[in-house]
PDB file of C-alpha atoms in Angstrom:
ATOM      1  CA  MET R 233     -68.790 -18.178 155.752  1.00 67.00           C
ATOM      2  CA  SER R 234     -65.389 -19.813 155.374  1.00 83.00           C
ATOM      3  CA  LEU R 235     -64.626 -19.986 151.635  1.00 95.00           C
ATOM      4  CA  ILE R 236     -61.848 -22.134 150.164  1.00 98.00           C
ATOM      5  CA  GLU R 237     -60.733 -22.418 146.552  1.00 98.00           C
ATOM      6  CA  CYS R 238     -59.683 -25.741 145.032  1.00 98.00           C
ATOM      7  CA  VAL R 239     -57.954 -25.985 141.643  1.00 98.00           C
ATOM      8  CA  PRO R 240     -57.556 -29.633 140.549  1.00 98.00           C
ATOM      9  CA  ASN R 241     -55.445 -30.304 137.448  1.00 98.00           C
ATOM     10  CA  VAL R 242     -56.502 -33.445 135.574  1.00 98.00           C
ATOM     11  CA  SER R 243     -54.605 -35.295 132.842  1.00 98.00           C
ATOM     12  CA  GLU R 244     -57.270 -35.033 130.146  1.00 98.00           C
ATOM     13  CA  GLY R 245     -57.625 -32.123 127.761  1.00 97.00           C
ATOM     14  CA  ARG R 246     -58.685 -33.707 124.476  1.00 97.00           C
ATOM     15  CA  ARG R 247     -61.850 -35.736 125.067  1.00 97.00           C
ATOM     16  CA  LEU R 248     -64.216 -32.938 125.969  1.00 96.00           C
ATOM     17  CA  GLU R 249     -67.020 -35.366 126.779  1.00 98.00           C
ATOM     18  CA  VAL R 250     -64.823 -36.756 129.569  1.00 98.00           C
ATOM     19  CA  VAL R 251     -64.012 -33.240 130.789  1.00 98.00           C
ATOM     20  CA  ASP R 252     -67.741 -32.438 130.772  1.00 98.00           C
ATOM     21  CA  ALA R 253     -68.462 -35.567 132.806  1.00 98.00           C
ATOM     22  CA  MET R 254     -65.891 -34.535 135.422  1.00 98.00           C
ATOM     23  CA  ALA R 255     -67.352 -31.028 135.549  1.00 98.00           C
ATOM     24  CA  ALA R 256     -70.834 -32.491 136.017  1.00 98.00           C
ATOM     25  CA  ALA R 257     -69.588 -34.591 138.946  1.00 98.00           C
ATOM     26  CA  ILE R 258     -68.317 -31.429 140.642  1.00 98.00           C
ATOM     27  CA  ARG R 259     -71.503 -29.459 139.930  1.00 98.00           C
ATOM     28  CA  ALA R 260     -73.605 -32.217 141.478  1.00 98.00           C
ATOM     29  CA  VAL R 261     -72.082 -31.589 144.923  1.00 98.00           C
ATOM     30  CA  ARG R 262     -74.252 -29.323 147.013  1.00 95.00           C
ATOM     31  CA  GLY R 263     -72.583 -26.190 148.333  1.00 93.00           C
ATOM     32  CA  VAL R 264     -69.735 -26.221 145.793  1.00 98.00           C
ATOM     33  CA  ARG R 265     -69.533 -23.812 142.839  1.00 98.00           C
ATOM     34  CA  LEU R 266     -67.530 -24.700 139.746  1.00 98.00           C
ATOM     35  CA  LEU R 267     -66.283 -21.298 138.601  1.00 97.00           C
ATOM     36  CA  ASP R 268     -64.173 -22.317 135.613  1.00 97.00           C
ATOM     37  CA  CYS R 269     -62.916 -25.231 133.536  1.00 97.00           C
ATOM     38  CA  SER R 270     -60.025 -24.750 131.094  1.00 95.00           C
ATOM     39  CA  SER R 271     -58.737 -27.490 128.765  1.00 96.00           C
ATOM     40  CA  ASP R 272     -55.682 -27.547 126.524  1.00 94.00           C
ATOM     41  CA  TRP R 273     -55.092 -30.071 123.742  1.00 95.00           C
ATOM     42  CA  SER R 274     -51.275 -29.852 123.624  1.00 94.00           C
ATOM     43  CA  HIS R 275     -50.854 -29.905 127.397  1.00 95.00           C
ATOM     44  CA  HIS R 276     -53.512 -32.696 127.451  1.00 97.00           C
ATOM     45  CA  ARG R 277     -54.748 -31.241 130.696  1.00 97.00           C
ATOM     46  CA  SER R 278     -57.792 -29.597 132.239  1.00 98.00           C
ATOM     47  CA  VAL R 279     -57.877 -27.187 135.164  1.00 97.00           C
ATOM     48  CA  PHE R 280     -61.029 -26.907 137.288  1.00 98.00           C
ATOM     49  CA  THR R 281     -61.597 -23.968 139.659  1.00 98.00           C
ATOM     50  CA  MET R 282     -64.173 -24.500 142.382  1.00 98.00           C
ATOM     51  CA  VAL R 283     -65.052 -22.867 145.693  1.00 98.00           C
ATOM     52  CA  GLY R 284     -66.931 -24.000 148.770  1.00 97.00           C
ATOM     53  CA  ASP R 285     -66.527 -24.973 152.391  1.00 96.00           C
ATOM     54  CA  ALA R 286     -64.209 -27.751 153.520  1.00 97.00           C
ATOM     55  CA  HIS R 287     -66.900 -30.443 153.673  1.00 97.00           C
ATOM     56  CA  GLY R 288     -68.290 -29.681 150.227  1.00 97.00           C
ATOM     57  CA  LEU R 289     -64.871 -29.516 148.592  1.00 98.00           C
ATOM     58  CA  GLU R 290     -63.880 -32.855 150.095  1.00 98.00           C
ATOM     59  CA  GLN R 291     -66.981 -34.420 148.539  1.00 98.00           C
ATOM     60  CA  ALA R 292     -66.324 -32.706 145.206  1.00 98.00           C
ATOM     61  CA  VAL R 293     -62.719 -33.915 145.024  1.00 98.00           C
ATOM     62  CA  VAL R 294     -63.821 -37.484 145.792  1.00 98.00           C
ATOM     63  CA  ALA R 295     -66.472 -37.229 143.057  1.00 98.00           C
ATOM     64  CA  LEU R 296     -63.853 -35.890 140.628  1.00 98.00           C
ATOM     65  CA  PHE R 297     -61.486 -38.769 141.407  1.00 98.00           C
ATOM     66  CA  ASP R 298     -64.280 -41.288 140.908  1.00 98.00           C
ATOM     67  CA  ARG R 299     -65.130 -39.913 137.474  1.00 98.00           C
ATOM     68  CA  ALA R 300     -61.542 -39.283 136.354  1.00 98.00           C
ATOM     69  CA  LEU R 301     -60.220 -42.699 137.306  1.00 98.00           C
ATOM     70  CA  SER R 302     -62.975 -44.421 135.349  1.00 97.00           C
ATOM     71  CA  HIS R 303     -61.978 -42.596 132.140  1.00 97.00           C
ATOM     72  CA  ILE R 304     -58.237 -41.865 132.253  1.00 98.00           C
ATOM     73  CA  ASP R 305     -55.455 -44.389 131.659  1.00 98.00           C
ATOM     74  CA  MET R 306     -52.039 -42.842 132.212  1.00 98.00           C
ATOM     75  CA  ARG R 307     -50.338 -45.678 130.323  1.00 98.00           C
ATOM     76  CA  THR R 308     -51.569 -44.109 127.070  1.00 97.00           C
ATOM     77  CA  HIS R 309     -51.466 -40.450 128.120  1.00 98.00           C
ATOM     78  CA  ARG R 310     -49.094 -38.188 126.181  1.00 96.00           C
ATOM     79  CA  GLY R 311     -49.035 -34.428 126.641  1.00 95.00           C
ATOM     80  CA  ALA R 312     -46.661 -31.477 126.854  1.00 94.00           C
ATOM     81  CA  HIS R 313     -47.219 -30.794 130.567  1.00 94.00           C
ATOM     82  CA  PRO R 314     -45.352 -32.732 133.287  1.00 96.00           C
ATOM     83  CA  ARG R 315     -47.657 -35.047 135.279  1.00 98.00           C
ATOM     84  CA  VAL R 316     -47.608 -38.032 137.624  1.00 98.00           C
ATOM     85  CA  GLY R 317     -51.244 -39.024 137.652  1.00 98.00           C
ATOM     86  CA  ALA R 318     -54.784 -38.883 136.324  1.00 98.00           C
ATOM     87  CA  VAL R 319     -55.818 -36.368 138.971  1.00 98.00           C
ATOM     88  CA  ASP R 320     -52.374 -34.854 138.953  1.00 98.00           C
ATOM     89  CA  VAL R 321     -52.510 -32.112 141.565  1.00 98.00           C
ATOM     90  CA  VAL R 322     -55.169 -30.835 143.980  1.00 98.00           C
ATOM     91  CA  PRO R 323     -54.295 -27.540 145.723  1.00 98.00           C
ATOM     92  CA  PHE R 324     -56.469 -25.822 148.314  1.00 98.00           C
ATOM     93  CA  VAL R 325     -56.244 -22.019 148.598  1.00 98.00           C
ATOM     94  CA  PRO R 326     -57.630 -19.891 151.458  1.00 97.00           C
ATOM     95  CA  LEU R 327     -60.139 -17.221 150.430  1.00 95.00           C
ATOM     96  CA  ALA R 328     -62.554 -15.103 152.483  1.00 86.00           C
ATOM     97  CA  GLY R 329     -62.857 -16.220 156.079  1.00 90.00           C
ATOM     98  CA  SER R 330     -60.549 -19.206 155.747  1.00 95.00           C
ATOM     99  CA  THR R 331     -56.938 -19.746 156.808  1.00 97.00           C
ATOM    100  CA  MET R 332     -53.933 -21.604 155.497  1.00 97.00           C
ATOM    101  CA  ASP R 333     -54.125 -23.899 158.528  1.00 97.00           C
ATOM    102  CA  GLU R 334     -57.651 -24.901 157.498  1.00 97.00           C
ATOM    103  CA  CYS R 335     -56.442 -25.631 153.969  1.00 98.00           C
ATOM    104  CA  VAL R 336     -53.541 -27.717 155.282  1.00 98.00           C
ATOM    105  CA  ALA R 337     -55.904 -29.771 157.436  1.00 98.00           C
ATOM    106  CA  LEU R 338     -58.277 -30.202 154.490  1.00 98.00           C
ATOM    107  CA  ALA R 339     -55.469 -31.263 152.143  1.00 98.00           C
ATOM    108  CA  ARG R 340     -54.268 -33.896 154.578  1.00 98.00           C
ATOM    109  CA  ARG R 341     -57.775 -35.210 155.184  1.00 98.00           C
ATOM    110  CA  VAL R 342     -58.607 -35.342 151.468  1.00 98.00           C
ATOM    111  CA  GLY R 343     -55.267 -36.989 150.682  1.00 98.00           C
ATOM    112  CA  SER R 344     -55.983 -39.719 153.210  1.00 98.00           C
ATOM    113  CA  VAL R 345     -59.548 -40.247 151.997  1.00 98.00           C
ATOM    114  CA  VAL R 346     -58.774 -40.535 148.267  1.00 98.00           C
ATOM    115  CA  ALA R 347     -55.755 -42.788 148.905  1.00 98.00           C
ATOM    116  CA  ASP R 348     -57.865 -45.134 151.002  1.00 98.00           C
ATOM    117  CA  ARG R 349     -60.875 -45.141 148.688  1.00 98.00           C
ATOM    118  CA  PHE R 350     -59.113 -45.353 145.331  1.00 98.00           C
ATOM    119  CA  GLN R 351     -55.780 -46.928 146.271  1.00 98.00           C
ATOM    120  CA  VAL R 352     -53.910 -44.053 144.662  1.00 98.00           C
ATOM    121  CA  PRO R 353     -50.643 -43.000 146.368  1.00 98.00           C
ATOM    122  CA  VAL R 354     -50.792 -39.381 147.516  1.00 98.00           C
ATOM    123  CA  TYR R 355     -47.956 -36.938 148.162  1.00 98.00           C
ATOM    124  CA  LEU R 356     -48.527 -33.773 150.178  1.00 98.00           C
ATOM    125  CA  TYR R 357     -46.892 -30.558 148.935  1.00 98.00           C
ATOM    126  CA  GLU R 358     -46.357 -26.861 149.661  1.00 97.00           C
ATOM    127  CA  GLU R 359     -47.829 -25.812 153.035  1.00 98.00           C
ATOM    128  CA  ALA R 360     -49.283 -29.293 153.622  1.00 98.00           C
ATOM    129  CA  ALA R 361     -45.969 -31.104 153.046  1.00 98.00           C
ATOM    130  CA  THR R 362     -44.742 -33.423 155.787  1.00 95.00           C
ATOM    131  CA  HIS R 363     -41.189 -33.537 154.403  1.00 90.00           C
ATOM    132  CA  PRO R 364     -39.244 -30.325 153.603  1.00 90.00           C
ATOM    133  CA  SER R 365     -37.727 -32.009 150.545  1.00 87.00           C
ATOM    134  CA  ARG R 366     -41.219 -32.586 149.109  1.00 92.00           C
ATOM    135  CA  ARG R 367     -42.677 -29.065 149.343  1.00 95.00           C
ATOM    136  CA  SER R 368     -41.963 -28.388 145.677  1.00 95.00           C
ATOM    137  CA  LEU R 369     -44.412 -29.758 143.105  1.00 96.00           C
ATOM    138  CA  GLU R 370     -41.756 -29.932 140.409  1.00 94.00           C
ATOM    139  CA  ASP R 371     -39.570 -32.136 142.622  1.00 95.00           C
ATOM    140  CA  ILE R 372     -42.437 -34.566 143.165  1.00 97.00           C
ATOM    141  CA  ARG R 373     -43.245 -34.578 139.437  1.00 96.00           C
ATOM    142  CA  ARG R 374     -39.648 -35.130 138.342  1.00 96.00           C
ATOM    143  CA  GLY R 375     -39.526 -38.409 136.377  1.00 97.00           C
ATOM    144  CA  GLN R 376     -43.258 -38.087 135.613  1.00 97.00           C
ATOM    145  CA  PHE R 377     -45.699 -41.006 135.456  1.00 98.00           C
ATOM    146  CA  GLU R 378     -43.296 -43.135 133.449  1.00 98.00           C
ATOM    147  CA  GLY R 379     -40.590 -42.961 136.130  1.00 98.00           C
ATOM    148  CA  LEU R 380     -42.937 -43.131 139.115  1.00 97.00           C
ATOM    149  CA  GLY R 381     -42.435 -46.793 139.987  1.00 96.00           C
ATOM    150  CA  ALA R 382     -38.657 -46.502 140.156  1.00 97.00           C
ATOM    151  CA  LYS R 383     -38.874 -43.216 142.070  1.00 96.00           C
ATOM    152  CA  MET R 384     -41.236 -44.611 144.687  1.00 96.00           C
ATOM    153  CA  ALA R 385     -38.777 -47.424 145.379  1.00 95.00           C
ATOM    154  CA  LEU R 386     -36.116 -44.898 146.410  1.00 95.00           C
ATOM    155  CA  ALA R 387     -35.507 -43.857 150.006  1.00 92.00           C
ATOM    156  CA  GLY R 388     -37.439 -40.707 150.824  1.00 92.00           C
ATOM    157  CA  TRP R 389     -40.192 -41.230 148.247  1.00 96.00           C
ATOM    158  CA  THR R 390     -42.694 -43.301 150.195  1.00 96.00           C
ATOM    159  CA  PRO R 391     -46.045 -41.539 149.684  1.00 97.00           C
ATOM    160  CA  ASP R 392     -47.782 -39.767 152.548  1.00 98.00           C
ATOM    161  CA  PHE R 393     -50.889 -41.875 151.999  1.00 98.00           C
ATOM    162  CA  GLY R 394     -51.762 -44.995 150.048  1.00 98.00           C
ATOM    163  CA  PRO R 395     -49.797 -47.848 148.497  1.00 97.00           C
ATOM    164  CA  CYS R 396     -46.035 -47.745 147.954  1.00 96.00           C
ATOM    165  CA  ALA R 397     -46.478 -48.361 144.233  1.00 97.00           C
ATOM    166  CA  PRO R 398     -48.241 -46.405 141.487  1.00 98.00           C
ATOM    167  CA  HIS R 399     -51.870 -47.086 140.716  1.00 98.00           C
ATOM    168  CA  PRO R 400     -51.768 -49.062 137.431  1.00 97.00           C
ATOM    169  CA  THR R 401     -53.803 -46.541 135.437  1.00 98.00           C
ATOM    170  CA  ALA R 402     -53.991 -43.450 137.683  1.00 98.00           C
ATOM    171  CA  GLY R 403     -50.367 -43.145 138.814  1.00 98.00           C
ATOM    172  CA  ALA R 404     -50.146 -40.899 141.875  1.00 98.00           C
ATOM    173  CA  SER R 405     -51.703 -37.632 143.025  1.00 98.00           C
ATOM    174  CA  VAL R 406     -50.245 -34.569 144.726  1.00 98.00           C
ATOM    175  CA  VAL R 407     -52.472 -32.764 147.238  1.00 98.00           C
ATOM    176  CA  GLY R 408     -51.582 -29.598 149.114  1.00 98.00           C
ATOM    177  CA  ALA R 409     -52.302 -26.086 150.303  1.00 98.00           C
ATOM    178  CA  ARG R 410     -50.843 -22.909 148.822  1.00 97.00           C
ATOM    179  CA  LEU R 411     -51.336 -19.215 148.220  1.00 94.00           C
ATOM    180  CA  PRO R 412     -53.007 -17.999 144.988  1.00 93.00           C
ATOM    181  CA  LEU R 413     -51.072 -18.923 141.851  1.00 95.00           C
ATOM    182  CA  ILE R 414     -51.453 -17.521 138.342  1.00 96.00           C
ATOM    183  CA  ALA R 415     -51.004 -19.937 135.454  1.00 96.00           C
ATOM    184  CA  TYR R 416     -49.719 -17.657 132.696  1.00 97.00           C
ATOM    185  CA  ASN R 417     -48.529 -18.836 129.289  1.00 97.00           C
ATOM    186  CA  VAL R 418     -46.685 -16.870 126.608  1.00 98.00           C
ATOM    187  CA  ASN R 419     -46.839 -18.148 123.030  1.00 98.00           C
ATOM    188  CA  LEU R 420     -43.905 -17.569 120.692  1.00 98.00           C
ATOM    189  CA  GLY R 421     -43.829 -17.242 116.922  1.00 97.00           C
ATOM    190  CA  SER R 422     -41.458 -20.178 116.575  1.00 97.00           C
ATOM    191  CA  THR R 423     -41.347 -23.965 116.439  1.00 96.00           C
ATOM    192  CA  ARG R 424     -37.960 -24.093 118.201  1.00 97.00           C
ATOM    193  CA  LEU R 425     -38.501 -25.725 121.568  1.00 97.00           C
ATOM    194  CA  GLU R 426     -34.931 -24.947 122.598  1.00 98.00           C
ATOM    195  CA  VAL R 427     -35.764 -21.233 122.461  1.00 98.00           C
ATOM    196  CA  ALA R 428     -38.772 -21.574 124.760  1.00 98.00           C
ATOM    197  CA  THR R 429     -36.706 -23.750 127.102  1.00 98.00           C
ATOM    198  CA  ALA R 430     -33.875 -21.213 127.204  1.00 98.00           C
ATOM    199  CA  ILE R 431     -36.282 -18.346 127.919  1.00 98.00           C
ATOM    200  CA  ALA R 432     -37.934 -20.344 130.716  1.00 98.00           C
ATOM    201  CA  ALA R 433     -34.536 -21.062 132.268  1.00 97.00           C
ATOM    202  CA  ALA R 434     -33.589 -17.379 132.132  1.00 98.00           C
ATOM    203  CA  ILE R 435     -36.748 -15.995 133.750  1.00 98.00           C
ATOM    204  CA  ARG R 436     -37.474 -18.508 136.516  1.00 97.00           C
ATOM    205  CA  GLN R 437     -36.429 -17.829 140.070  1.00 96.00           C
ATOM    206  CA  SER R 438     -34.457 -21.059 140.443  1.00 93.00           C
ATOM    207  CA  GLY R 439     -32.151 -19.930 137.628  1.00 91.00           C
ATOM    208  CA  GLY R 440     -31.586 -16.470 139.063  1.00 95.00           C
ATOM    209  CA  GLY R 441     -34.522 -14.865 137.276  1.00 96.00           C
ATOM    210  CA  LEU R 442     -37.686 -13.284 138.606  1.00 98.00           C
ATOM    211  CA  PRO R 443     -38.958 -13.900 142.158  1.00 97.00           C
ATOM    212  CA  GLY R 444     -41.949 -16.211 142.359  1.00 96.00           C
ATOM    213  CA  VAL R 445     -41.630 -17.399 138.765  1.00 97.00           C
ATOM    214  CA  LYS R 446     -41.556 -21.043 137.697  1.00 97.00           C
ATOM    215  CA  ALA R 447     -41.351 -21.741 133.964  1.00 97.00           C
ATOM    216  CA  ILE R 448     -40.822 -24.461 131.374  1.00 97.00           C
ATOM    217  CA  GLY R 449     -40.784 -24.525 127.586  1.00 97.00           C
ATOM    218  CA  VAL R 450     -43.414 -26.694 125.895  1.00 96.00           C
ATOM    219  CA  PRO R 451     -44.400 -27.420 122.277  1.00 96.00           C
ATOM    220  CA  LEU R 452     -47.921 -26.600 121.098  1.00 94.00           C
ATOM    221  CA  ARG R 453     -47.944 -29.137 118.299  1.00 88.00           C
ATOM    222  CA  HIS R 454     -51.595 -28.579 117.379  1.00 87.00           C
ATOM    223  CA  ARG R 455     -50.763 -24.917 116.656  1.00 91.00           C
ATOM    224  CA  GLY R 456     -47.234 -25.230 115.295  1.00 93.00           C
ATOM    225  CA  LEU R 457     -45.831 -23.018 118.076  1.00 95.00           C
ATOM    226  CA  VAL R 458     -43.807 -23.204 121.246  1.00 97.00           C
ATOM    227  CA  GLN R 459     -44.799 -21.749 124.581  1.00 98.00           C
ATOM    228  CA  VAL R 460     -43.227 -20.533 127.791  1.00 98.00           C
ATOM    229  CA  SER R 461     -45.535 -22.035 130.407  1.00 97.00           C
ATOM    230  CA  ILE R 462     -45.329 -20.054 133.647  1.00 97.00           C
ATOM    231  CA  ASN R 463     -46.573 -20.389 137.200  1.00 96.00           C
ATOM    232  CA  LEU R 464     -46.461 -17.044 138.990  1.00 97.00           C
ATOM    233  CA  THR R 465     -46.528 -17.934 142.685  1.00 94.00           C
ATOM    234  CA  ASN R 466     -46.391 -14.382 144.077  1.00 93.00           C
ATOM    235  CA  TYR R 467     -47.770 -11.619 141.874  1.00 94.00           C
ATOM    236  CA  THR R 468     -47.032  -9.028 144.598  1.00 93.00           C
ATOM    237  CA  LYS R 469     -43.309  -9.589 144.072  1.00 95.00           C
ATOM    238  CA  THR R 470     -43.341  -9.984 140.292  1.00 97.00           C
ATOM    239  CA  SER R 471     -46.158  -8.625 138.159  1.00 96.00           C
ATOM    240  CA  LEU R 472     -47.606 -10.155 135.010  1.00 97.00           C
ATOM    241  CA  ARG R 473     -46.240  -7.194 133.051  1.00 97.00           C
ATOM    242  CA  GLN R 474     -42.734  -7.848 134.372  1.00 97.00           C
ATOM    243  CA  VAL R 475     -43.024 -11.502 133.362  1.00 98.00           C
ATOM    244  CA  LEU R 476     -44.152 -10.638 129.840  1.00 98.00           C
ATOM    245  CA  ASN R 477     -41.425  -8.005 129.422  1.00 97.00           C
ATOM    246  CA  ALA R 478     -38.794 -10.496 130.574  1.00 98.00           C
ATOM    247  CA  VAL R 479     -40.029 -13.084 128.071  1.00 98.00           C
ATOM    248  CA  LYS R 480     -39.979 -10.466 125.299  1.00 98.00           C
ATOM    249  CA  ALA R 481     -36.440  -9.395 126.147  1.00 98.00           C
ATOM    250  CA  GLU R 482     -35.165 -12.975 126.115  1.00 98.00           C
ATOM    251  CA  ALA R 483     -37.116 -13.832 122.954  1.00 98.00           C
ATOM    252  CA  ALA R 484     -35.558 -10.861 121.161  1.00 98.00           C
ATOM    253  CA  LYS R 485     -32.117 -12.326 121.809  1.00 97.00           C
ATOM    254  CA  HIS R 486     -33.178 -15.313 119.710  1.00 97.00           C
ATOM    255  CA  GLY R 487     -34.916 -13.246 117.031  1.00 97.00           C
ATOM    256  CA  VAL R 488     -38.305 -14.572 118.093  1.00 97.00           C
ATOM    257  CA  GLU R 489     -41.569 -12.621 118.487  1.00 97.00           C
ATOM    258  CA  VAL R 490     -44.119 -12.958 121.272  1.00 98.00           C
ATOM    259  CA  LEU R 491     -47.493 -13.656 119.647  1.00 97.00           C
ATOM    260  CA  GLU R 492     -49.837 -13.581 122.630  1.00 97.00           C
ATOM    261  CA  SER R 493     -50.252 -14.600 126.238  1.00 97.00           C
ATOM    262  CA  GLU R 494     -53.021 -16.404 128.100  1.00 96.00           C
ATOM    263  CA  ILE R 495     -54.351 -16.990 131.591  1.00 95.00           C
ATOM    264  CA  VAL R 496     -55.273 -20.575 132.478  1.00 95.00           C
ATOM    265  CA  GLY R 497     -58.137 -20.639 134.946  1.00 94.00           C
ATOM    266  CA  LEU R 498     -58.851 -17.491 136.939  1.00 95.00           C
ATOM    267  CA  VAL R 499     -56.723 -14.525 137.996  1.00 95.00           C
ATOM    268  CA  PRO R 500     -57.134 -12.295 141.085  1.00 95.00           C
ATOM    269  CA  ALA R 501     -58.203  -8.762 140.164  1.00 95.00           C
ATOM    270  CA  ALA R 502     -55.252  -7.305 142.088  1.00 95.00           C
ATOM    271  CA  ALA R 503     -52.851  -9.033 139.686  1.00 95.00           C
ATOM    272  CA  LEU R 504     -54.236  -6.909 136.838  1.00 95.00           C
ATOM    273  CA  ALA R 505     -53.905  -3.570 138.635  1.00 92.00           C
ATOM    274  CA  GLY R 506     -51.949  -1.023 136.615  1.00 91.00           C
ATOM    275  CA  THR R 507     -52.134  -2.924 133.345  1.00 94.00           C
ATOM    276  CA  THR R 508     -54.647  -4.039 130.719  1.00 94.00           C
ATOM    277  CA  ALA R 509     -55.402  -7.167 128.760  1.00 94.00           C
ATOM    278  CA  ASP R 510     -54.081  -5.443 125.619  1.00 95.00           C
ATOM    279  CA  GLU R 511     -50.782  -4.535 127.279  1.00 96.00           C
ATOM    280  CA  LEU R 512     -50.389  -8.142 128.396  1.00 97.00           C
ATOM    281  CA  GLN R 513     -51.341  -9.370 124.893  1.00 97.00           C
ATOM    282  CA  LEU R 514     -53.927 -11.608 126.518  1.00 96.00           C
ATOM    283  CA  ALA R 515     -55.880 -13.722 124.056  1.00 91.00           C
ATOM    284  CA  ARG R 516     -59.565 -14.531 124.611  1.00 88.00           C
ATOM    285  CA  PHE R 517     -59.612 -12.681 127.932  1.00 93.00           C
ATOM    286  CA  GLY R 518     -62.609 -11.077 129.585  1.00 92.00           C
ATOM    287  CA  PRO R 519     -64.200 -10.385 132.971  1.00 93.00           C
ATOM    288  CA  GLN R 520     -65.139 -14.057 133.230  1.00 93.00           C
ATOM    289  CA  HIS R 521     -61.449 -14.847 133.805  1.00 94.00           C
ATOM    290  CA  VAL R 522     -61.244 -12.671 136.930  1.00 96.00           C
ATOM    291  CA  LEU R 523     -61.784 -14.553 140.205  1.00 95.00           C
ATOM    292  CA  GLU R 524     -63.769 -11.827 141.939  1.00 94.00           C
ATOM    293  CA  HIS R 525     -66.062 -11.409 138.940  1.00 94.00           C
ATOM    294  CA  ARG R 526     -66.879 -15.111 138.933  1.00 94.00           C
ATOM    295  CA  LEU R 527     -67.475 -15.142 142.667  1.00 94.00           C
ATOM    296  CA  ALA R 528     -69.938 -12.257 142.328  1.00 92.00           C
ATOM    297  CA  HIS R 529     -71.948 -13.743 139.445  1.00 87.00           C
TER     298      HIS R 529
END
C-alpha cells in the first residue's frame, strides 16, 4: 500500500472545541488515520498528523478546510507563530511505498481543488513549487495575513490557484510536498524576546548556523517565557542533540538557562537514535510521539 503523511497546520490553538471539530472531520474520512493533534495557546496553532492514500487524504484535507473556514476568522487571529491563513500550510510527505513525485502531484491536485471549492488562494511550496522563488515557506509567509493583500498585488505573487486577493476571513493557504520535518521547540528561562531571537539567528542555516535548521524566537505569554521555535528539515545532517547544544551554548552567552524542549507532532524514530528524552530535556514525551509507534498501534 502507498502510504502518505499529511501534516496540516491550522490557525487555531485556543478553542479546543473547534480543534476537536476539525479532528472529527478528519476521522470521519474512510481510509485516513489521524495519528496526532497538537495545540499551542501562545502560537495559537494546531498541528494535525494524518496518514492514508492519496484519495483519502484529498478528502480529509477538503473536510478540514470546510470545518476550519466555518470557525476561523483571521481578521481577529493573534498568535506568536507566523501565518497567512486559517489552514495555513498543508505538506504531504512520502512514507512507505510512496514517492515524492506522488506527493507533488497530490499537493497540486489538492491545491487546485480547495482553491476552486473555497475560493482561497493557494501557493505551492517546497518540492511542489512552480516558481523557484516560492519554494521557501518563510518567503511565502513574509508579511503574514495582515500584509497579504499588498503582497499579492506585487509582481511574482499571483497565487498558483484561486483568486488574486485574500479570502476575507481565511487569507491564503500554502500546499506542498517535502521530506520529514521535526518541529522542535526549546523553552528558555527568560522573558527577553530579543535573546530568543538572537539565538534563533545564530543557529539557523540561513545565518551561517546549523545545516537544515530554521528558527525564530517567539514569546510564550501564557507561561511567562520565551522560546526558540525550530524546524529541523534534515535530521541526518544535524541531530536534535546538536540543535539543543547549540541553543544552550548561545543561551549561556546571554546568561539564560534552557528549561526544557518539546516535539510538536510526531518524530521519526531514527531522529532519536543515540540520545534519550532526558538528554534532550523533552517535556511530556513518550512513545506516542514517535511516528513508527503511532503507525503500529
